[in-house]
C-alpha cells in the first residue's frame, strides 16, 4: 500500500475509532490514555499491523498511537522539489525536527523518522485533541 492510500484508510479508521470512543464517553485525557500503545494492543488489535507482534515503531517506554503518522510529515509522490544534484525530495519534516534524518535511494530522498518520537509524546498529542486525524495531519505547511 502506498502512502496516499494508507493515509486515506488510516484517516477513516482513526475517525471511526474516535467516534466509537466518544459514544462511550471517552474524550480528552481519557482519549489520550486510550491511545497508549499497551492499551491499543489489548483493545484495538487491528489498528496497527505491529500490534499483532507486540512491537512498537519506536523503542521507548511511553508511546502514544493517536498521531500516527506525524502532523509534520510532508510527502508528495511526484516530488516536493529537486536538489541541485538532481535528487528528487519526496518527503520532508515541516518542523525541521532535531532527530529528522534523510536517506537517498535510487535518486530519491526520503525522510527517516525512526529516531524521532515527537508525535508519540503525550504533550504533543494533547495539542491536537478536538481535531480529526486528517485535520491534524494537514495543519503544517511545508517550509
Ligand atoms: S522527524 Fe519527527 S517531527 Fe519530523 S515528521 Fe518525522 S516524526 Fe514528525
Short mmCIF file of N, CA and C and ligand atoms in Angstrom, two decimals:
data_model
loop_
_atom_site.label_atom_id
_atom_site.label_comp_id
_atom_site.label_asym_id
_atom_site.label_seq_id
_atom_site.Cartn_x
_atom_site.Cartn_y
_atom_site.Cartn_z
N UNK A 1 0.85 -1.21 0.00
CA UNK A 1 0.00 0.00 0.00
C UNK A 1 0.89 1.25 0.00
N UNK A 2 0.61 2.18 -0.94
CA UNK A 2 1.37 3.42 -0.99
C UNK A 2 0.96 4.35 0.14
N UNK A 3 1.73 5.44 0.29
CA UNK A 3 1.45 6.35 1.41
C UNK A 3 0.06 6.99 1.30
N UNK A 4 -0.30 7.38 0.06
CA UNK A 4 -1.59 8.06 -0.11
C UNK A 4 -2.76 7.15 0.27
N UNK A 5 -2.72 5.89 -0.19
CA UNK A 5 -3.84 5.00 0.16
C UNK A 5 -3.81 4.68 1.65
N UNK A 6 -2.60 4.52 2.23
CA UNK A 6 -2.53 4.29 3.67
C UNK A 6 -3.14 5.49 4.41
N UNK A 7 -2.83 6.70 3.94
CA UNK A 7 -3.30 7.93 4.60
C UNK A 7 -4.83 7.96 4.65
N UNK A 8 -5.48 7.69 3.50
CA UNK A 8 -6.95 7.74 3.46
C UNK A 8 -7.56 6.62 4.31
N UNK A 9 -6.99 5.43 4.23
CA UNK A 9 -7.50 4.30 5.01
C UNK A 9 -7.35 4.57 6.49
N UNK A 10 -6.20 5.09 6.87
CA UNK A 10 -5.94 5.34 8.29
C UNK A 10 -6.83 6.46 8.82
N UNK A 11 -7.07 7.48 7.97
CA UNK A 11 -7.94 8.58 8.39
C UNK A 11 -9.33 8.06 8.74
N UNK A 12 -9.85 7.18 7.89
CA UNK A 12 -11.19 6.62 8.13
C UNK A 12 -11.20 5.76 9.40
N UNK A 13 -10.16 4.94 9.54
CA UNK A 13 -10.08 4.05 10.71
C UNK A 13 -9.99 4.86 12.00
N UNK A 14 -9.16 5.91 11.96
CA UNK A 14 -8.95 6.75 13.13
C UNK A 14 -10.23 7.48 13.51
N UNK A 15 -10.90 8.05 12.51
CA UNK A 15 -12.13 8.80 12.80
C UNK A 15 -13.22 7.89 13.32
N UNK A 16 -13.31 6.67 12.77
CA UNK A 16 -14.32 5.72 13.24
C UNK A 16 -14.05 5.33 14.69
N UNK A 17 -12.80 5.11 15.01
CA UNK A 17 -12.46 4.73 16.39
C UNK A 17 -12.75 5.86 17.37
N UNK A 18 -12.36 7.09 17.01
CA UNK A 18 -12.60 8.23 17.90
C UNK A 18 -14.11 8.44 18.09
N UNK A 19 -14.88 8.26 17.00
CA UNK A 19 -16.35 8.40 17.10
C UNK A 19 -16.93 7.33 18.02
N UNK A 20 -16.44 6.10 17.89
CA UNK A 20 -16.91 5.00 18.75
C UNK A 20 -16.61 5.30 20.22
N UNK A 21 -15.39 5.77 20.46
CA UNK A 21 -14.98 6.06 21.85
C UNK A 21 -15.80 7.21 22.43
N UNK A 22 -16.14 8.16 21.57
CA UNK A 22 -16.95 9.30 22.02
C UNK A 22 -18.30 8.81 22.54
N UNK A 23 -18.89 7.84 21.84
CA UNK A 23 -20.19 7.31 22.29
C UNK A 23 -20.05 6.61 23.65
N UNK A 24 -18.83 6.22 23.99
CA UNK A 24 -18.58 5.57 25.30
C UNK A 24 -18.12 6.59 26.34
N UNK A 25 -18.16 7.86 25.96
CA UNK A 25 -17.76 8.91 26.91
C UNK A 25 -16.26 9.06 27.05
N UNK A 26 -15.51 8.48 26.11
CA UNK A 26 -14.04 8.57 26.18
C UNK A 26 -13.58 9.75 25.32
N UNK A 27 -13.10 10.79 25.97
CA UNK A 27 -12.64 12.00 25.28
C UNK A 27 -11.57 12.66 26.14
N UNK A 28 -10.95 13.72 25.61
CA UNK A 28 -9.94 14.46 26.39
C UNK A 28 -8.82 13.57 26.90
N UNK A 29 -8.51 13.69 28.16
CA UNK A 29 -7.39 12.92 28.75
C UNK A 29 -7.63 11.41 28.65
N UNK A 30 -8.91 11.02 28.74
CA UNK A 30 -9.22 9.58 28.65
C UNK A 30 -8.90 9.07 27.24
N UNK A 31 -9.08 9.94 26.25
CA UNK A 31 -8.77 9.56 24.87
C UNK A 31 -7.25 9.41 24.70
N UNK A 32 -6.52 10.34 25.29
CA UNK A 32 -5.05 10.26 25.24
C UNK A 32 -4.59 8.94 25.87
N UNK A 33 -5.18 8.62 27.02
CA UNK A 33 -4.80 7.39 27.72
C UNK A 33 -5.19 6.15 26.91
N UNK A 34 -6.32 6.22 26.24
CA UNK A 34 -6.79 5.06 25.47
C UNK A 34 -5.80 4.71 24.36
N UNK A 35 -5.21 5.76 23.75
CA UNK A 35 -4.31 5.54 22.61
C UNK A 35 -2.88 5.15 23.02
N UNK A 36 -2.64 4.95 24.28
CA UNK A 36 -1.31 4.47 24.70
C UNK A 36 -1.11 3.05 24.15
N UNK A 37 0.08 2.79 23.64
CA UNK A 37 0.39 1.54 22.95
C UNK A 37 -0.17 0.29 23.65
N UNK A 38 0.12 0.13 24.91
CA UNK A 38 -0.27 -1.10 25.62
C UNK A 38 -1.79 -1.29 25.62
N UNK A 39 -2.53 -0.18 25.76
CA UNK A 39 -3.99 -0.29 25.75
C UNK A 39 -4.50 -0.59 24.35
N UNK A 40 -3.88 0.03 23.35
CA UNK A 40 -4.30 -0.19 21.97
C UNK A 40 -4.07 -1.64 21.54
N UNK A 41 -2.96 -2.22 21.94
CA UNK A 41 -2.67 -3.61 21.60
C UNK A 41 -3.77 -4.51 22.16
N UNK A 42 -4.20 -4.19 23.39
CA UNK A 42 -5.22 -5.00 24.06
C UNK A 42 -6.63 -4.75 23.49
N UNK A 43 -6.98 -3.47 23.29
CA UNK A 43 -8.37 -3.13 22.94
C UNK A 43 -8.63 -2.95 21.45
N UNK A 44 -7.60 -2.59 20.68
CA UNK A 44 -7.78 -2.32 19.24
C UNK A 44 -6.70 -3.05 18.45
N UNK A 45 -6.68 -4.39 18.51
CA UNK A 45 -5.58 -5.15 17.90
C UNK A 45 -5.42 -4.95 16.40
N UNK A 46 -6.48 -4.50 15.71
CA UNK A 46 -6.38 -4.34 14.26
C UNK A 46 -5.98 -2.93 13.84
N UNK A 47 -5.76 -2.04 14.79
CA UNK A 47 -5.48 -0.64 14.45
C UNK A 47 -4.12 -0.49 13.76
N UNK A 48 -3.15 -1.27 14.17
CA UNK A 48 -1.79 -1.19 13.59
C UNK A 48 -1.25 -2.60 13.39
N UNK A 49 -0.64 -2.87 12.22
CA UNK A 49 -0.11 -4.22 11.97
C UNK A 49 0.98 -4.64 12.95
N UNK A 50 1.63 -3.68 13.59
CA UNK A 50 2.69 -4.03 14.55
C UNK A 50 2.13 -4.62 15.85
N UNK A 51 0.85 -4.33 16.13
CA UNK A 51 0.27 -4.80 17.40
C UNK A 51 0.28 -6.34 17.50
N UNK A 52 0.06 -6.99 16.36
CA UNK A 52 0.00 -8.47 16.38
C UNK A 52 1.32 -9.06 16.87
N UNK A 53 2.42 -8.32 16.66
CA UNK A 53 3.75 -8.79 17.10
C UNK A 53 4.15 -8.15 18.42
N UNK A 54 3.26 -7.34 18.97
CA UNK A 54 3.57 -6.65 20.23
C UNK A 54 4.76 -5.72 20.07
N UNK A 55 4.93 -5.23 18.84
CA UNK A 55 6.13 -4.44 18.53
C UNK A 55 5.81 -2.95 18.45
N UNK A 56 6.64 -2.13 19.05
CA UNK A 56 6.50 -0.69 18.95
C UNK A 56 7.28 -0.17 17.74
N UNK A 57 6.78 0.92 17.12
CA UNK A 57 7.52 1.52 16.00
C UNK A 57 8.75 2.27 16.51
N UNK A 58 8.73 2.65 17.79
CA UNK A 58 9.88 3.29 18.43
C UNK A 58 10.10 2.61 19.78
N UNK A 59 11.34 2.31 20.06
CA UNK A 59 11.66 1.59 21.29
C UNK A 59 11.74 2.56 22.46
N UNK A 60 10.62 2.84 23.07
CA UNK A 60 10.58 3.75 24.22
C UNK A 60 9.43 3.35 25.14
N UNK A 61 9.55 3.72 26.41
CA UNK A 61 8.57 3.27 27.40
C UNK A 61 7.18 3.81 27.09
N UNK A 62 7.05 5.15 26.94
CA UNK A 62 5.73 5.73 26.66
C UNK A 62 5.59 5.95 25.16
N UNK A 63 4.59 5.33 24.57
CA UNK A 63 4.35 5.51 23.13
C UNK A 63 2.85 5.69 22.92
N UNK A 64 2.47 6.85 22.41
CA UNK A 64 1.06 7.11 22.15
C UNK A 64 0.81 7.01 20.64
N UNK A 65 -0.24 6.29 20.26
CA UNK A 65 -0.50 5.99 18.85
C UNK A 65 -1.53 6.93 18.22
N UNK A 66 -2.00 7.94 18.94
CA UNK A 66 -3.04 8.84 18.42
C UNK A 66 -2.58 9.54 17.15
N UNK A 67 -1.33 9.97 17.11
CA UNK A 67 -0.84 10.73 15.96
C UNK A 67 0.13 9.94 15.08
N UNK A 68 -0.24 8.73 14.74
CA UNK A 68 0.50 8.02 13.71
C UNK A 68 -0.30 8.23 12.43
N UNK A 69 0.23 8.91 11.44
CA UNK A 69 1.59 9.40 11.31
C UNK A 69 1.76 10.76 12.00
N UNK A 70 2.77 11.50 11.60
CA UNK A 70 3.10 12.74 12.28
C UNK A 70 2.55 13.95 11.51
N UNK A 71 1.96 14.91 12.21
CA UNK A 71 1.46 16.12 11.54
C UNK A 71 2.54 16.91 10.81
N UNK A 72 3.79 16.68 11.16
CA UNK A 72 4.88 17.41 10.50
C UNK A 72 5.41 16.71 9.24
N UNK A 73 4.94 15.50 9.00
CA UNK A 73 5.43 14.74 7.84
C UNK A 73 4.76 15.25 6.57
N UNK A 74 5.57 15.60 5.58
CA UNK A 74 5.04 16.07 4.30
C UNK A 74 5.58 15.20 3.18
N UNK A 75 4.67 14.76 2.32
CA UNK A 75 5.04 13.81 1.27
C UNK A 75 4.34 14.16 -0.03
N UNK A 76 5.06 14.03 -1.12
CA UNK A 76 4.45 14.21 -2.43
C UNK A 76 5.07 13.18 -3.36
N UNK A 77 4.24 12.33 -3.91
CA UNK A 77 4.75 11.24 -4.74
C UNK A 77 5.51 11.76 -5.96
N UNK A 78 5.06 12.90 -6.53
CA UNK A 78 5.73 13.48 -7.70
C UNK A 78 7.00 14.22 -7.31
N UNK A 79 7.22 14.39 -6.02
CA UNK A 79 8.40 15.11 -5.54
C UNK A 79 8.03 16.50 -5.07
N UNK A 80 8.60 16.92 -3.95
CA UNK A 80 8.36 18.26 -3.41
C UNK A 80 9.26 19.28 -4.09
N UNK A 81 10.51 18.89 -4.31
CA UNK A 81 11.45 19.70 -5.07
C UNK A 81 12.64 18.83 -5.49
N UNK A 82 13.47 19.42 -6.35
CA UNK A 82 14.64 18.68 -6.85
C UNK A 82 15.89 19.42 -6.39
N UNK A 83 16.83 18.68 -5.81
CA UNK A 83 18.08 19.29 -5.37
C UNK A 83 18.99 19.58 -6.57
N UNK A 84 20.00 20.44 -6.34
CA UNK A 84 20.90 20.81 -7.43
C UNK A 84 21.57 19.60 -8.07
N UNK A 85 21.79 18.57 -7.26
CA UNK A 85 22.45 17.36 -7.80
C UNK A 85 21.45 16.42 -8.48
N UNK A 86 20.20 16.85 -8.64
CA UNK A 86 19.21 16.04 -9.35
C UNK A 86 18.39 15.12 -8.47
N UNK A 87 18.73 15.03 -7.19
CA UNK A 87 17.98 14.16 -6.29
C UNK A 87 16.58 14.74 -6.05
N UNK A 88 15.56 13.89 -6.22
CA UNK A 88 14.17 14.31 -6.02
C UNK A 88 13.80 14.10 -4.55
N UNK A 89 13.35 15.18 -3.92
CA UNK A 89 12.97 15.10 -2.50
C UNK A 89 11.48 14.81 -2.43
N UNK A 90 11.13 13.64 -1.89
CA UNK A 90 9.71 13.25 -1.84
C UNK A 90 9.07 13.49 -0.49
N UNK A 91 9.87 13.57 0.58
CA UNK A 91 9.27 13.78 1.90
C UNK A 91 10.18 14.64 2.76
N UNK A 92 9.56 15.48 3.59
CA UNK A 92 10.33 16.37 4.47
C UNK A 92 9.64 16.46 5.83
N UNK A 93 10.38 16.98 6.81
CA UNK A 93 9.82 17.28 8.12
C UNK A 93 9.52 18.78 8.14
N UNK A 94 8.24 19.14 8.22
CA UNK A 94 7.85 20.56 8.19
C UNK A 94 8.36 21.31 9.41
N UNK A 95 8.71 20.60 10.46
CA UNK A 95 9.19 21.24 11.69
C UNK A 95 10.72 21.23 11.77
N UNK A 96 11.38 20.67 10.78
CA UNK A 96 12.84 20.51 10.83
C UNK A 96 13.26 19.94 12.19
N UNK A 97 12.61 18.90 12.60
CA UNK A 97 12.85 18.32 13.93
C UNK A 97 14.30 17.88 14.09
N UNK A 98 14.76 17.98 15.34
CA UNK A 98 16.17 17.68 15.65
C UNK A 98 16.60 16.28 15.22
N UNK A 99 15.70 15.32 15.37
CA UNK A 99 16.08 13.94 15.06
C UNK A 99 15.60 13.46 13.69
N UNK A 100 15.18 14.42 12.86
CA UNK A 100 14.81 14.05 11.49
C UNK A 100 16.07 13.66 10.72
N UNK A 101 16.00 12.53 10.04
CA UNK A 101 17.14 12.09 9.22
C UNK A 101 16.66 11.94 7.78
N UNK A 102 17.60 11.84 6.88
CA UNK A 102 17.23 11.67 5.47
C UNK A 102 18.06 10.54 4.88
N UNK A 103 17.52 9.90 3.87
CA UNK A 103 18.33 8.95 3.11
C UNK A 103 17.94 9.03 1.65
N UNK A 104 18.91 8.71 0.78
CA UNK A 104 18.67 8.75 -0.66
C UNK A 104 18.75 7.32 -1.20
N UNK A 105 17.72 6.97 -1.96
CA UNK A 105 17.69 5.65 -2.59
C UNK A 105 17.26 5.81 -4.04
N UNK A 106 18.11 5.37 -4.94
CA UNK A 106 17.83 5.45 -6.38
C UNK A 106 17.42 6.86 -6.82
N UNK A 107 18.19 7.85 -6.37
CA UNK A 107 17.97 9.22 -6.82
C UNK A 107 16.82 9.94 -6.13
N UNK A 108 16.22 9.29 -5.11
CA UNK A 108 15.08 9.90 -4.40
C UNK A 108 15.43 10.04 -2.93
N UNK A 109 15.20 11.25 -2.41
CA UNK A 109 15.47 11.49 -0.99
C UNK A 109 14.19 11.32 -0.18
N UNK A 110 14.32 10.55 0.91
CA UNK A 110 13.19 10.29 1.80
C UNK A 110 13.52 10.75 3.21
N UNK A 111 12.49 11.10 3.95
CA UNK A 111 12.66 11.45 5.36
C UNK A 111 12.66 10.16 6.18
N UNK A 112 13.55 10.09 7.15
CA UNK A 112 13.61 8.94 8.06
C UNK A 112 13.27 9.43 9.46
N UNK A 113 12.11 9.03 9.95
CA UNK A 113 11.63 9.50 11.26
C UNK A 113 11.95 8.50 12.38
N UNK A 114 12.74 7.48 12.08
CA UNK A 114 12.92 6.40 13.05
C UNK A 114 13.54 6.85 14.38
N UNK A 115 14.28 7.97 14.37
CA UNK A 115 14.92 8.41 15.62
C UNK A 115 14.11 9.50 16.32
N UNK A 116 12.95 9.82 15.80
CA UNK A 116 12.16 10.94 16.34
C UNK A 116 10.86 10.45 16.96
N UNK A 117 10.56 10.89 18.16
CA UNK A 117 9.34 10.44 18.84
C UNK A 117 8.37 11.59 19.11
N UNK A 118 8.58 12.72 18.45
CA UNK A 118 7.73 13.91 18.66
C UNK A 118 6.24 13.57 18.67
N UNK A 119 5.70 12.87 17.63
CA UNK A 119 4.24 12.68 17.60
C UNK A 119 3.72 11.68 18.62
N UNK A 120 4.61 10.97 19.26
CA UNK A 120 4.16 9.94 20.21
C UNK A 120 4.18 10.40 21.66
N UNK A 121 4.51 11.68 21.87
CA UNK A 121 4.53 12.22 23.23
C UNK A 121 3.14 12.68 23.66
N UNK A 122 2.86 12.54 24.96
CA UNK A 122 1.56 12.93 25.50
C UNK A 122 1.27 14.41 25.27
N UNK A 123 2.24 15.28 25.55
CA UNK A 123 2.02 16.72 25.44
C UNK A 123 1.72 17.12 23.99
N UNK A 124 2.37 16.47 23.06
CA UNK A 124 2.15 16.77 21.64
C UNK A 124 0.75 16.32 21.22
N UNK A 125 0.35 15.14 21.65
CA UNK A 125 -0.98 14.61 21.32
C UNK A 125 -2.07 15.55 21.85
N UNK A 126 -1.89 16.04 23.06
CA UNK A 126 -2.89 16.93 23.68
C UNK A 126 -3.20 18.14 22.79
N UNK A 127 -2.19 18.64 22.08
CA UNK A 127 -2.38 19.83 21.24
C UNK A 127 -3.38 19.58 20.10
N UNK A 128 -3.55 18.32 19.75
CA UNK A 128 -4.39 18.00 18.58
C UNK A 128 -5.74 17.41 18.96
N UNK A 129 -6.04 17.33 20.22
CA UNK A 129 -7.34 16.82 20.64
C UNK A 129 -8.39 17.81 20.14
N UNK A 130 -9.50 17.32 19.67
CA UNK A 130 -10.53 18.23 19.15
C UNK A 130 -10.44 18.38 17.65
N UNK A 131 -9.34 17.89 17.07
CA UNK A 131 -9.23 17.90 15.60
C UNK A 131 -9.40 16.46 15.12
N UNK A 132 -9.88 16.32 13.88
CA UNK A 132 -9.88 14.97 13.33
C UNK A 132 -8.42 14.66 12.98
N UNK A 133 -8.16 13.39 12.76
CA UNK A 133 -6.80 12.98 12.42
C UNK A 133 -6.34 13.68 11.13
N UNK A 134 -7.25 13.78 10.16
CA UNK A 134 -6.90 14.40 8.88
C UNK A 134 -6.59 15.89 9.08
N UNK A 135 -7.37 16.55 9.91
CA UNK A 135 -7.11 17.97 10.19
C UNK A 135 -5.74 18.13 10.85
N UNK A 136 -5.43 17.24 11.76
CA UNK A 136 -4.12 17.29 12.44
C UNK A 136 -2.99 17.11 11.44
N UNK A 137 -3.18 16.20 10.50
CA UNK A 137 -2.12 15.91 9.53
C UNK A 137 -1.91 17.06 8.55
N UNK A 138 -2.94 17.88 8.35
CA UNK A 138 -2.81 18.92 7.34
C UNK A 138 -2.53 20.29 7.94
N UNK A 139 -2.24 20.33 9.23
CA UNK A 139 -2.06 21.63 9.89
C UNK A 139 -0.78 22.35 9.46
N UNK A 140 0.28 21.63 9.26
CA UNK A 140 1.58 22.27 8.99
C UNK A 140 1.80 22.48 7.50
N UNK A 141 2.40 23.59 7.17
CA UNK A 141 2.79 23.86 5.79
C UNK A 141 4.23 23.40 5.59
N UNK A 142 4.56 23.07 4.38
CA UNK A 142 5.95 22.72 4.08
C UNK A 142 6.77 24.00 4.10
N UNK A 143 7.90 23.99 4.84
CA UNK A 143 8.74 25.19 4.91
C UNK A 143 9.70 25.23 3.75
S1 LIG B 1 11.13 13.91 12.02
FE1 LIG B 1 9.77 13.82 13.82
S2 LIG B 1 8.60 15.73 13.79
FE2 LIG B 1 9.52 15.47 11.75
S3 LIG B 1 7.97 14.41 10.50
FE3 LIG B 1 9.29 12.83 11.38
S4 LIG B 1 8.29 12.20 13.30
FE4 LIG B 1 7.41 14.19 12.69
#
